[in-house]
Tab-separated table of C-alpha atoms and ligand atoms in Angstrom:
chain	number	residue	atom	x	y	z
A	1	MET	CA	0.001	0.032	-0.010
A	2	ALA	CA	1.128	3.492	-0.942
A	3	LYS	CA	2.709	5.311	2.328
A	4	THR	CA	1.015	8.301	3.364
A	5	ALA	CA	1.649	11.108	5.913
A	6	GLU	CA	-1.252	12.648	8.330
A	7	LEU	CA	-1.170	16.416	8.807
A	8	ILE	CA	-3.698	17.613	11.170
A	9	ILE	CA	-5.080	21.226	11.069
A	10	ASP	CA	-7.656	22.636	13.742
A	11	GLY	CA	-8.331	19.080	14.151
A	12	LYS	CA	-9.180	18.353	10.612
A	13	SER	CA	-7.090	15.358	9.060
A	14	TYR	CA	-5.168	15.441	5.677
A	15	LYS	CA	-3.786	12.554	4.060
A	16	LEU	CA	-0.345	13.383	2.104
A	17	PRO	CA	1.255	10.882	-0.283
A	18	ILE	CA	4.959	10.118	0.503
A	19	VAL	CA	7.344	10.042	-2.302
A	20	GLU	CA	10.579	7.877	-2.082
A	21	GLY	CA	13.658	8.097	-4.353
A	22	THR	CA	15.868	5.257	-5.442
A	23	GLU	CA	18.066	5.991	-2.449
A	24	ASN	CA	15.112	5.722	-0.108
A	25	GLU	CA	15.157	9.477	0.245
A	26	VAL	CA	11.545	10.449	1.730
A	27	ALA	CA	9.407	13.338	0.887
A	28	ILE	CA	6.020	14.492	1.743
A	29	ASP	CA	4.214	15.324	-1.002
A	30	ILE	CA	2.280	18.726	-0.459
A	31	SER	CA	1.075	19.645	-3.949
A	32	ASN	CA	-2.557	19.630	-3.115
A	33	LEU	CA	-2.268	21.123	0.507
A	34	LEU	CA	-3.385	24.630	-0.636
A	35	GLU	CA	-6.357	23.416	-2.622
A	36	GLU	CA	-7.489	20.914	0.192
A	37	ALA	CA	-6.466	22.701	3.186
A	38	LYS	CA	-5.762	26.246	2.392
A	39	VAL	CA	-2.422	26.587	3.534
A	40	ILE	CA	0.890	26.716	2.258
A	41	THR	CA	4.317	25.638	3.570
A	42	LEU	CA	7.160	28.144	4.608
A	43	ASP	CA	10.873	27.048	4.228
A	44	PHE	CA	13.164	30.233	4.286
A	45	GLY	CA	16.003	29.391	1.913
A	46	TYR	CA	14.193	26.255	0.588
A	47	LYS	CA	16.245	24.267	3.183
A	48	ASN	CA	13.825	21.658	3.300
A	49	THR	CA	12.039	21.728	0.192
A	50	GLY	CA	12.256	19.605	-2.693
A	51	ALA	CA	11.467	21.245	-5.931
A	52	THR	CA	11.727	18.459	-8.127
A	53	LYS	CA	12.464	14.764	-8.760
A	54	SER	CA	15.979	14.276	-10.578
A	55	ALA	CA	17.859	11.243	-11.912
A	56	ILE	CA	20.919	13.366	-12.272
A	57	THR	CA	22.950	13.727	-9.076
A	58	PHE	CA	22.875	11.923	-5.886
A	59	LEU	CA	24.201	13.605	-2.557
A	60	ASP	CA	23.991	12.366	0.797
A	61	GLY	CA	25.011	15.085	2.845
A	62	ASP	CA	25.649	13.141	6.081
A	63	LYS	CA	27.625	10.626	4.729
A	64	GLY	CA	29.720	12.603	2.719
A	65	ILE	CA	28.491	10.915	-0.684
A	66	LEU	CA	28.386	12.533	-4.186
A	67	ARG	CA	27.435	10.718	-7.266
A	68	TYR	CA	26.887	11.523	-10.680
A	69	ARG	CA	23.997	9.374	-12.540
A	70	GLY	CA	24.981	6.774	-10.138
A	71	TYR	CA	29.225	6.819	-10.451
A	72	SER	CA	30.951	8.143	-7.560
A	73	ILE	CA	32.682	11.216	-7.544
A	74	GLU	CA	36.167	9.458	-6.395
A	75	ASP	CA	35.962	7.127	-9.408
A	76	LEU	CA	35.005	9.721	-11.799
A	77	ALA	CA	37.642	12.404	-10.600
A	78	ALA	CA	40.413	9.514	-10.931
A	79	LYS	CA	39.297	7.924	-14.179
A	80	SER	CA	37.152	10.087	-16.497
A	81	SER	CA	37.720	13.113	-18.527
A	82	PHE	CA	35.662	16.465	-17.998
A	83	LEU	CA	33.798	15.949	-21.453
A	84	GLU	CA	33.009	12.365	-20.611
A	85	VAL	CA	31.525	13.403	-17.348
A	86	ALA	CA	29.673	16.212	-19.088
A	87	TYR	CA	28.344	13.803	-21.629
A	88	LEU	CA	27.030	11.496	-18.759
A	89	LEU	CA	25.221	14.144	-16.887
A	90	ILE	CA	23.417	15.587	-19.802
A	91	PHE	CA	22.834	12.265	-21.568
A	92	GLY	CA	22.592	9.890	-18.720
A	93	GLU	CA	25.174	7.208	-19.824
A	94	LEU	CA	29.123	7.209	-20.276
A	95	PRO	CA	29.534	7.556	-23.850
A	96	SER	CA	30.935	4.704	-26.290
A	97	THR	CA	34.252	5.680	-27.859
A	98	GLU	CA	32.221	6.742	-30.904
A	99	GLN	CA	29.685	8.864	-29.126
A	100	GLN	CA	32.636	10.475	-27.298
A	101	LYS	CA	34.589	11.082	-30.327
A	102	LYS	CA	31.178	12.808	-32.064
A	103	PHE	CA	30.681	15.073	-28.826
A	104	THR	CA	34.127	16.238	-28.860
A	105	ASP	CA	34.288	16.890	-32.646
A	106	ASP	CA	30.748	18.623	-32.442
A	107	ILE	CA	32.161	20.802	-29.670
A	108	LYS	CA	35.288	21.792	-31.530
A	109	MET	CA	33.107	22.673	-34.502
A	110	HIS	CA	31.507	25.521	-32.576
A	111	THR	CA	34.302	26.924	-30.269
A	112	MET	CA	34.345	30.236	-32.471
A	113	VAL	CA	32.086	32.963	-31.550
A	114	HIS	CA	30.249	35.363	-33.715
A	115	GLU	CA	32.809	37.892	-34.576
A	116	ASP	CA	30.244	40.711	-33.430
A	117	THR	CA	30.418	39.168	-29.699
A	118	ARG	CA	33.879	41.145	-29.683
A	119	LYS	CA	32.087	44.431	-30.322
A	120	ILE	CA	30.285	43.590	-26.850
A	121	LEU	CA	33.210	42.695	-25.103
A	122	ASP	CA	34.749	45.715	-25.994
A	123	GLY	CA	32.076	47.651	-24.621
A	124	PHE	CA	33.298	46.578	-21.055
A	125	PRO	CA	35.659	48.595	-19.262
A	126	SER	CA	38.786	46.377	-17.826
A	127	SER	CA	37.297	46.873	-14.359
A	128	ALA	CA	34.399	44.531	-15.391
A	129	HIS	CA	34.194	41.376	-13.242
A	130	PRO	CA	34.966	38.341	-15.706
A	131	MET	CA	31.702	36.709	-14.223
A	132	GLY	CA	29.532	39.728	-15.393
A	133	VAL	CA	31.252	39.721	-18.635
A	134	LEU	CA	30.828	35.904	-18.878
A	135	ALA	CA	27.155	36.013	-17.970
A	136	SER	CA	26.446	38.932	-20.576
A	137	MET	CA	28.246	37.102	-23.352
A	138	PHE	CA	26.153	33.871	-22.848
A	139	CYS	CA	22.704	36.009	-22.657
A	140	ALA	CA	23.793	37.709	-25.932
A	141	GLN	CA	24.149	34.370	-27.833
A	142	THR	CA	19.849	34.690	-27.654
A	143	ALA	CA	20.566	37.460	-30.226
A	144	PHE	CA	23.057	35.432	-32.423
A	145	TYR	CA	20.704	32.285	-32.310
A	146	PRO	CA	17.337	33.810	-32.087
A	147	GLU	CA	15.808	30.300	-32.970
A	148	SER	CA	17.081	29.179	-29.524
A	149	LEU	CA	14.316	31.376	-27.891
A	150	ASP	CA	11.476	29.101	-29.569
A	151	PRO	CA	10.367	26.615	-26.832
A	152	ASN	CA	9.276	24.185	-29.228
A	153	ARG	CA	12.311	23.482	-31.204
A	154	SER	CA	13.517	19.963	-32.338
A	155	SER	CA	15.681	17.843	-30.006
A	156	GLU	CA	18.301	18.288	-32.836
A	157	ALA	CA	18.409	22.141	-32.596
A	158	VAL	CA	18.505	21.634	-28.691
A	159	TYR	CA	21.423	19.468	-28.847
A	160	LEU	CA	23.025	22.152	-31.018
A	161	SER	CA	22.287	24.711	-28.419
A	162	ILE	CA	23.884	22.531	-25.673
A	163	VAL	CA	27.044	21.883	-28.004
A	164	ARG	CA	27.180	25.615	-28.842
A	165	SER	CA	27.302	26.390	-25.165
A	166	LEU	CA	29.904	23.858	-24.195
A	167	ALA	CA	31.882	24.854	-27.073
A	168	LYS	CA	31.887	28.692	-26.349
A	169	MET	CA	32.259	28.547	-22.599
A	170	PRO	CA	36.100	28.555	-22.750
A	171	THR	CA	36.288	30.945	-25.412
A	172	PHE	CA	34.115	33.281	-23.506
A	173	ALA	CA	35.715	32.709	-20.085
A	174	ALA	CA	39.326	33.234	-21.819
A	175	TRP	CA	38.054	36.641	-23.204
A	176	ALA	CA	36.391	37.657	-19.916
A	177	TYR	CA	40.152	37.485	-18.728
A	178	LYS	CA	41.526	39.303	-21.767
A	179	ASN	CA	39.345	42.110	-21.172
A	180	ALA	CA	40.314	42.243	-17.517
A	181	VAL	CA	43.897	42.722	-18.269
A	182	GLY	CA	43.500	44.911	-21.428
A	183	HIS	CA	44.876	42.283	-23.758
A	184	PRO	CA	43.887	41.342	-27.371
A	185	VAL	CA	41.804	38.247	-27.465
A	186	ASN	CA	42.800	34.778	-28.841
A	187	TYR	CA	41.040	32.521	-31.061
A	188	PRO	CA	40.442	28.928	-30.121
A	189	ASP	CA	42.924	26.185	-31.216
A	190	ASN	CA	40.978	23.066	-32.129
A	191	THR	CA	43.932	20.897	-32.274
A	192	LEU	CA	43.886	21.243	-28.446
A	193	ASP	CA	41.750	19.363	-25.722
A	194	TYR	CA	39.187	21.334	-23.808
A	195	CYS	CA	41.128	22.451	-20.927
A	196	SER	CA	44.297	23.292	-22.967
A	197	ARG	CA	42.421	25.293	-25.473
A	198	PHE	CA	41.064	27.506	-22.717
A	199	LEU	CA	44.543	28.007	-20.942
A	200	LYS	CA	46.101	28.756	-24.539
A	201	MET	CA	43.408	31.087	-25.064
A	202	MET	CA	43.677	32.789	-21.638
A	203	TYR	CA	47.572	32.820	-21.433
A	204	GLY	CA	48.767	32.959	-24.722
A	205	LEU	CA	49.552	36.172	-26.576
A	206	PRO	CA	48.498	36.442	-30.510
A	207	ALA	CA	51.858	36.590	-31.927
A	208	GLU	CA	53.698	34.254	-29.528
A	209	GLN	CA	53.963	30.422	-29.235
A	210	TYR	CA	52.292	28.974	-26.164
A	211	ASP	CA	52.813	25.569	-24.921
A	212	VAL	CA	50.292	24.401	-22.519
A	213	ASP	CA	51.571	22.467	-19.559
A	214	PRO	CA	49.950	19.084	-19.281
A	215	VAL	CA	49.981	19.133	-15.475
A	216	VAL	CA	48.092	22.369	-15.523
A	217	ALA	CA	45.491	21.163	-17.907
A	218	ASP	CA	45.005	17.633	-16.182
A	219	ALA	CA	44.699	19.463	-12.747
A	220	LEU	CA	42.362	21.636	-14.359
A	221	ASP	CA	40.247	18.979	-15.883
A	222	LYS	CA	39.988	17.385	-12.705
A	223	LEU	CA	38.680	20.445	-10.930
A	224	LEU	CA	36.082	20.918	-13.571
A	225	ILE	CA	34.876	16.999	-13.137
A	226	LEU	CA	34.291	18.087	-9.353
A	227	HIS	CA	32.272	20.868	-9.923
A	228	ALA	CA	30.302	19.617	-12.712
A	229	ASP	CA	26.835	19.139	-10.663
A	230	HIS	CA	25.690	19.476	-7.303
A	231	GLU	CA	21.937	18.866	-7.677
A	232	GLN	CA	19.636	21.829	-6.574
A	233	ASN	CA	21.876	24.312	-5.352
A	234	CYS	CA	21.312	28.322	-5.490
A	235	SER	CA	22.745	28.608	-9.195
A	236	THR	CA	21.208	25.058	-10.590
A	237	SER	CA	17.721	25.931	-9.174
A	238	THR	CA	18.118	29.430	-10.861
A	239	VAL	CA	18.789	27.881	-14.062
A	240	ARG	CA	15.727	25.510	-13.640
A	241	ILE	CA	13.612	28.419	-12.641
A	242	VAL	CA	14.597	30.382	-15.511
A	243	GLY	CA	14.143	27.649	-17.632
A	244	SER	CA	10.675	26.696	-16.337
A	245	SER	CA	9.396	29.850	-17.868
A	246	LYS	CA	10.560	28.407	-21.634
A	247	ALA	CA	13.317	31.105	-21.553
A	248	SER	CA	16.143	29.931	-23.662
A	249	ILE	CA	19.206	27.935	-22.921
A	250	TYR	CA	21.668	30.833	-23.050
A	251	SER	CA	19.322	33.098	-20.990
A	252	SER	CA	18.894	30.420	-18.285
A	253	ILE	CA	22.836	29.703	-18.155
A	254	SER	CA	23.354	33.529	-17.761
A	255	ALA	CA	21.135	33.384	-14.900
A	256	GLY	CA	23.148	30.556	-13.269
A	257	ILE	CA	26.415	32.282	-13.796
A	258	ASN	CA	24.819	35.266	-12.009
A	259	ALA	CA	23.582	33.222	-9.139
A	260	LEU	CA	26.832	31.324	-9.005
A	261	TRP	CA	28.937	34.716	-8.625
A	262	GLY	CA	27.803	35.456	-5.013
A	263	PRO	CA	30.110	34.998	-2.107
A	264	LEU	CA	28.046	32.460	-0.223
A	265	HIS	CA	28.124	30.408	-3.465
A	266	GLY	CA	30.857	29.866	-6.238
A	267	GLY	CA	32.419	33.171	-5.170
A	268	ALA	CA	33.398	31.587	-2.309
A	269	ASN	CA	36.610	30.447	-3.709
A	270	GLN	CA	37.842	33.974	-4.584
A	271	GLU	CA	37.025	34.976	-0.956
A	272	VAL	CA	39.065	32.173	0.472
A	273	ILE	CA	42.305	33.132	-1.127
A	274	LEU	CA	41.518	37.067	-0.167
A	275	MET	CA	40.934	35.879	3.440
A	276	LEU	CA	43.971	33.651	3.638
A	277	GLU	CA	46.288	36.391	2.376
A	278	GLN	CA	44.862	39.023	4.780
A	279	ILE	CA	45.492	36.582	7.582
A	280	LYS	CA	48.944	35.868	6.229
A	281	ASN	CA	49.620	39.789	5.910
A	282	ASP	CA	48.206	40.108	9.362
A	283	GLY	CA	50.826	38.138	10.908
A	284	GLY	CA	49.364	34.457	10.397
A	285	ASP	CA	47.572	34.288	14.127
A	286	THR	CA	44.769	31.564	12.997
A	287	GLU	CA	43.360	31.485	16.176
A	288	LYS	CA	42.567	35.109	16.269
A	289	TRP	CA	40.777	34.901	12.961
A	290	ILE	CA	38.976	31.578	14.050
A	291	ASN	CA	37.691	33.836	17.263
A	292	LYS	CA	36.700	36.456	14.581
A	293	ALA	CA	34.488	33.720	12.477
A	294	LYS	CA	32.770	32.982	15.920
A	295	ASP	CA	32.153	36.438	17.117
A	296	LYS	CA	28.514	36.948	15.577
A	297	ASN	CA	29.098	40.850	15.760
A	298	SER	CA	32.226	40.690	13.408
A	299	GLY	CA	30.359	40.070	10.146
A	300	PHE	CA	33.084	37.655	9.371
A	301	ARG	CA	32.972	34.090	8.085
A	302	LEU	CA	35.676	31.561	7.544
A	303	MET	CA	35.042	31.313	4.018
A	304	GLY	CA	35.502	27.935	2.492
A	305	PHE	CA	33.906	26.512	5.622
A	306	GLY	CA	30.493	24.959	6.065
A	307	HIS	CA	27.632	23.717	3.658
A	308	ARG	CA	24.259	23.666	3.292
A	309	VAL	CA	24.059	19.770	2.926
A	310	TYR	CA	27.433	18.161	3.677
A	311	LYS	CA	27.189	18.144	7.681
A	312	ASN	CA	30.115	15.610	8.179
A	313	PHE	CA	32.917	16.118	5.111
A	314	ASP	CA	32.491	17.353	1.626
A	315	PRO	CA	33.790	14.551	-0.519
A	316	ARG	CA	35.254	17.006	-3.091
A	317	ALA	CA	37.211	18.835	-0.606
A	318	LYS	CA	38.982	15.578	0.157
A	319	ILE	CA	40.047	15.159	-3.297
A	320	ILE	CA	40.745	18.597	-3.842
A	321	LYS	CA	42.792	18.778	-0.764
A	322	LYS	CA	44.973	15.816	-2.257
A	323	ALA	CA	44.888	17.204	-5.510
A	324	ALA	CA	46.333	20.653	-4.130
A	325	ASP	CA	49.130	18.764	-2.671
A	326	ASP	CA	49.873	16.694	-5.920
A	327	VAL	CA	49.991	20.102	-8.318
A	328	LEU	CA	52.091	22.024	-5.826
A	329	ASN	CA	54.590	19.289	-5.897
A	330	LYS	CA	54.533	18.549	-9.418
A	331	LEU	CA	54.571	22.402	-10.338
A	332	GLY	CA	57.285	22.864	-7.564
A	333	VAL	CA	55.296	25.791	-6.212
A	334	LYS	CA	55.591	26.450	-2.384
A	335	ASP	CA	52.624	28.771	-1.263
A	336	PRO	CA	52.475	29.981	2.128
A	337	VAL	CA	48.772	30.558	1.958
A	338	LEU	CA	48.633	26.525	1.969
A	339	ASP	CA	50.084	26.267	5.209
A	340	ILE	CA	47.782	28.935	6.746
A	341	ALA	CA	44.738	27.215	5.068
A	342	LEU	CA	46.204	23.766	6.642
A	343	LYS	CA	46.597	25.457	10.185
A	344	LEU	CA	43.125	26.969	9.973
A	345	GLU	CA	41.638	23.532	9.084
A	346	GLU	CA	43.308	22.388	11.949
A	347	VAL	CA	42.190	24.520	14.511
A	348	ALA	CA	38.764	24.775	13.166
A	349	LEU	CA	38.419	21.051	13.373
A	350	ARG	CA	39.029	20.716	17.157
A	351	ASP	CA	36.990	24.095	18.261
A	352	PRO	CA	33.495	23.291	19.712
A	353	TYR	CA	31.957	26.033	17.672
A	354	PHE	CA	32.770	24.369	14.413
A	355	ILE	CA	32.082	21.032	15.592
A	356	GLU	CA	28.619	21.801	17.192
A	357	ARG	CA	27.691	23.224	13.925
A	358	LYS	CA	29.111	20.454	11.860
A	359	LEU	CA	31.281	23.012	9.892
A	360	TYR	CA	33.813	21.313	7.593
A	361	PRO	CA	36.026	22.544	4.803
A	362	ASN	CA	33.998	22.781	1.545
A	363	VAL	CA	35.005	22.303	-1.911
A	364	ASP	CA	36.268	26.035	-2.504
A	365	PHE	CA	38.756	25.953	0.546
A	366	TYR	CA	41.582	24.465	-1.359
A	367	SER	CA	40.303	24.933	-5.068
A	368	GLY	CA	41.643	28.518	-4.900
A	369	ILE	CA	45.064	27.401	-3.533
A	370	ILE	CA	45.032	25.021	-6.838
A	371	TYR	CA	44.034	27.503	-8.851
A	372	ARG	CA	46.753	29.956	-7.644
A	373	ALA	CA	49.391	27.305	-8.151
A	374	LEU	CA	48.256	26.996	-11.831
A	375	GLY	CA	48.416	30.640	-12.350
A	376	ILE	CA	44.663	31.250	-12.463
A	377	PRO	CA	44.178	34.948	-11.302
A	378	VAL	CA	41.949	35.303	-8.470
A	379	GLU	CA	39.145	37.130	-10.104
A	380	MET	CA	38.891	34.216	-12.404
A	381	PHE	CA	38.305	31.583	-9.736
A	382	THR	CA	34.665	31.667	-9.996
A	383	VAL	CA	34.426	31.604	-13.524
A	384	MET	CA	36.446	28.253	-13.320
A	385	PHE	CA	33.743	27.111	-11.267
A	386	ALA	CA	31.383	28.127	-13.702
A	387	MET	CA	33.122	26.291	-16.661
A	388	GLY	CA	32.814	23.264	-14.562
A	389	ARG	CA	29.203	23.649	-13.372
A	390	LEU	CA	27.900	24.354	-17.307
A	391	PRO	CA	27.144	20.505	-17.818
A	392	GLY	CA	25.279	20.295	-14.520
A	393	TRP	CA	23.319	23.339	-15.672
A	394	ILE	CA	22.620	21.849	-19.089
A	395	ALA	CA	21.887	18.595	-17.518
A	396	GLN	CA	19.254	20.330	-15.073
A	397	TRP	CA	17.598	22.364	-17.967
A	398	LYS	CA	17.201	19.378	-20.233
A	399	GLU	CA	15.607	17.366	-17.683
A	400	LEU	CA	13.330	19.943	-16.617
A	401	ARG	CA	12.221	20.288	-20.353
A	402	GLU	CA	11.718	16.625	-20.838
A	403	ASN	CA	9.915	16.219	-17.976
A	404	LYS	CA	7.557	18.979	-18.742
A	405	GLU	CA	7.865	20.608	-15.564
A	406	PRO	CA	5.398	23.454	-14.621
A	407	ILE	CA	6.726	27.290	-14.282
A	408	GLY	CA	8.429	27.721	-10.776
A	409	ARG	CA	6.436	30.057	-8.818
A	410	PRO	CA	6.977	29.964	-5.003
A	411	ARG	CA	4.037	31.204	-2.434
A	412	GLN	CA	4.471	33.639	0.398
A	413	ILE	CA	3.424	34.600	3.767
A	414	TYR	CA	2.489	38.426	3.269
A	415	THR	CA	3.474	40.799	6.207
A	416	GLY	CA	2.694	43.916	5.006
A	417	GLN	CA	0.123	46.795	5.724
A	418	LYS	CA	-3.872	45.760	5.335
A	419	LEU	CA	-5.695	47.623	2.922
A	420	ARG	CA	-5.722	51.454	3.428
A	421	PRO	CA	-7.217	54.305	1.672
A	422	TYR	CA	-5.012	56.417	-1.047
A	423	VAL	CA	-4.631	60.008	0.394
A	424	PRO	CA	-3.563	62.563	-2.509
A	425	ILE	CA	0.085	64.005	-2.003
A	426	ALA	CA	-1.349	67.594	-1.282
A	427	LYS	CA	-2.932	66.412	1.852
A	428	ARG	CA	-0.121	64.265	3.392
B	501	CMC	N1	32.057	30.597	9.595
B	501	CMC	C1	31.624	30.855	10.648
B	501	CMC	N2	30.390	30.620	10.885
B	501	CMC	C2	29.511	29.877	9.982
B	501	CMC	C3	30.171	29.611	8.802
B	501	CMC	C4	31.378	30.078	8.402
B	501	CMC	N3	31.936	29.704	7.615
B	501	CMC	N4	29.213	29.014	8.137
B	501	CMC	C5	28.118	28.855	9.174
B	501	CMC	N5	28.443	29.403	10.207
B	501	CMC	C6	27.412	29.232	11.476
B	501	CMC	C7	26.358	30.174	11.372
B	501	CMC	O1	26.942	31.472	11.821
B	501	CMC	C8	25.219	29.760	12.074
B	501	CMC	O2	25.714	29.710	13.358
B	501	CMC	P1	24.379	29.892	14.366
B	501	CMC	O3	23.541	28.326	14.418
B	501	CMC	O4	24.827	30.114	15.914
B	501	CMC	O5	23.366	30.906	14.124
B	501	CMC	C9	25.505	28.167	11.540
B	501	CMC	O6	26.738	28.039	11.507
B	501	CMC	C10	24.730	27.607	10.309
B	501	CMC	O7	24.875	28.572	9.385
B	501	CMC	P2	23.946	28.889	8.309
B	501	CMC	O8	24.422	30.168	7.642
B	501	CMC	O9	22.573	28.945	8.831
B	501	CMC	O10	24.062	27.613	7.368
B	501	CMC	P3	23.506	27.627	5.817
B	501	CMC	O11	23.046	26.176	5.556
B	501	CMC	O12	22.369	28.520	5.356
B	501	CMC	O13	24.635	28.347	4.682
B	501	CMC	C11	26.831	28.339	3.740
B	501	CMC	C12	25.647	27.491	4.389
B	501	CMC	C13	27.737	27.706	2.922
B	501	CMC	C14	25.924	29.493	3.112
B	501	CMC	C15	27.687	28.713	5.059
B	501	CMC	O14	27.982	27.649	5.756
B	501	CMC	C16	28.554	29.730	4.564
B	501	CMC	O15	28.377	30.931	4.600
B	501	CMC	N6	29.848	29.296	4.496
B	501	CMC	C17	31.129	30.409	3.977
B	501	CMC	C18	30.809	30.650	2.579
B	501	CMC	C19	31.270	29.260	1.700
B	501	CMC	O16	32.194	28.866	1.916
B	501	CMC	N7	30.168	28.945	0.735
B	501	CMC	C20	30.719	28.173	-0.285
B	501	CMC	C21	29.967	26.963	-0.463
B	501	CMC	S1	30.468	25.533	-1.258
B	501	CMC	C22	30.399	25.960	-2.846
B	501	CMC	C23	28.745	25.823	-3.251
B	501	CMC	O17	28.506	24.819	-3.225
B	501	CMC	O18	28.309	27.036	-3.426
């Protein structure tokens, strides 16, 4: 018999269906509650609200589990490549050799962007943050590909817009950086793999030979895999909610980039490095900064610590911490902020404030250190996150579309003024 939950309001009982996921996650379906009982549920920050059923990513915050389409993040990070993971997330299965070749070739075919896009780029001052530039460039694709606005376009046309998004992301990301440093842009070199192509466009100068260090390209590929999806987080939910209005894939992704930009989400990786540098310049007294993070009046949080869903450890942080060690060793980089990070982690992990609140290092705590070792400038850190998250956003947008989900439209409890008469300005 189907399980139900019982809700009693003012003595009246309502039966609510129980929905179970494949990993035994349980939800109470309240979709008919407003109609039947004239009440809504209230949940600030959607901390306990399931907005959809999804077959893409499974996450168990208590056990520190993260899986894409059933494959563990540890396995994928160790054995797969970013574009293979992108295919897996978007199409549901790991690709065959043939499928992978076609997918990679299709992406290579679309790495160039319309030349007029450069005029848009030229309009930005060099003070523009690369995330703002990236979001604008994505949204501008609706102008170059107006057919993407048609909500009823064929699955072939959708495939093309997916491929275009993945193909152009490294070009836009590198160009956003070039704009920030005031250098001429580079065009994509399609003889290179995804990450190497991006690195060459970002660091190379048009008239000079630039050889990408494979250690750097491999490390970046791994980082992108770790960021590729994370179920219904702030930016992904944004992509889904914008997509639910049948807005184009480009504007949905653009909205996701804007949501990711904030310091409590993807922007944290940039904040972590700024914080570690601040602590270093202040003499490196980690206890002092831990105390500051515990003081609610200070307005300071330990960036890179805590997570909405991981309450034990963030599996991505474990992989990244090891990767940071490997990368620094391979590149022979000695970064004093790594020592500060390790000390900060050690102090925080034995402090009752952090233990009681289950605050552990998250994915962003060590990713910034790797990005720095790879020579990636700090204002590009969140762009790297966006590049990694793109397949996840696409997969979630596609799932929403295929499931024909309704437009996202939450409710509220109104707490403002009751009806009052309008008084003309002369009499006020
Ligand atoms: N430093 C100090 N105290 C903290 C921190 C922190 N980093 N994070 C949470 N707390 C405290 C918070 O003050 C609260 O204390 P109390 O119960 O006494 O009021 C308690 O822990 C619970 O915090 P919350 O803000 O209610 O938790 P949340 O689930 O709403 O927020 C978070 C999660 C990630 C926004 C938060 O932990 C945070 O601001 N961390 C720093 C920013 C950061 O590293 N963000 C990257 C997240 S990982 C990348 C991604 O997936 O987006």
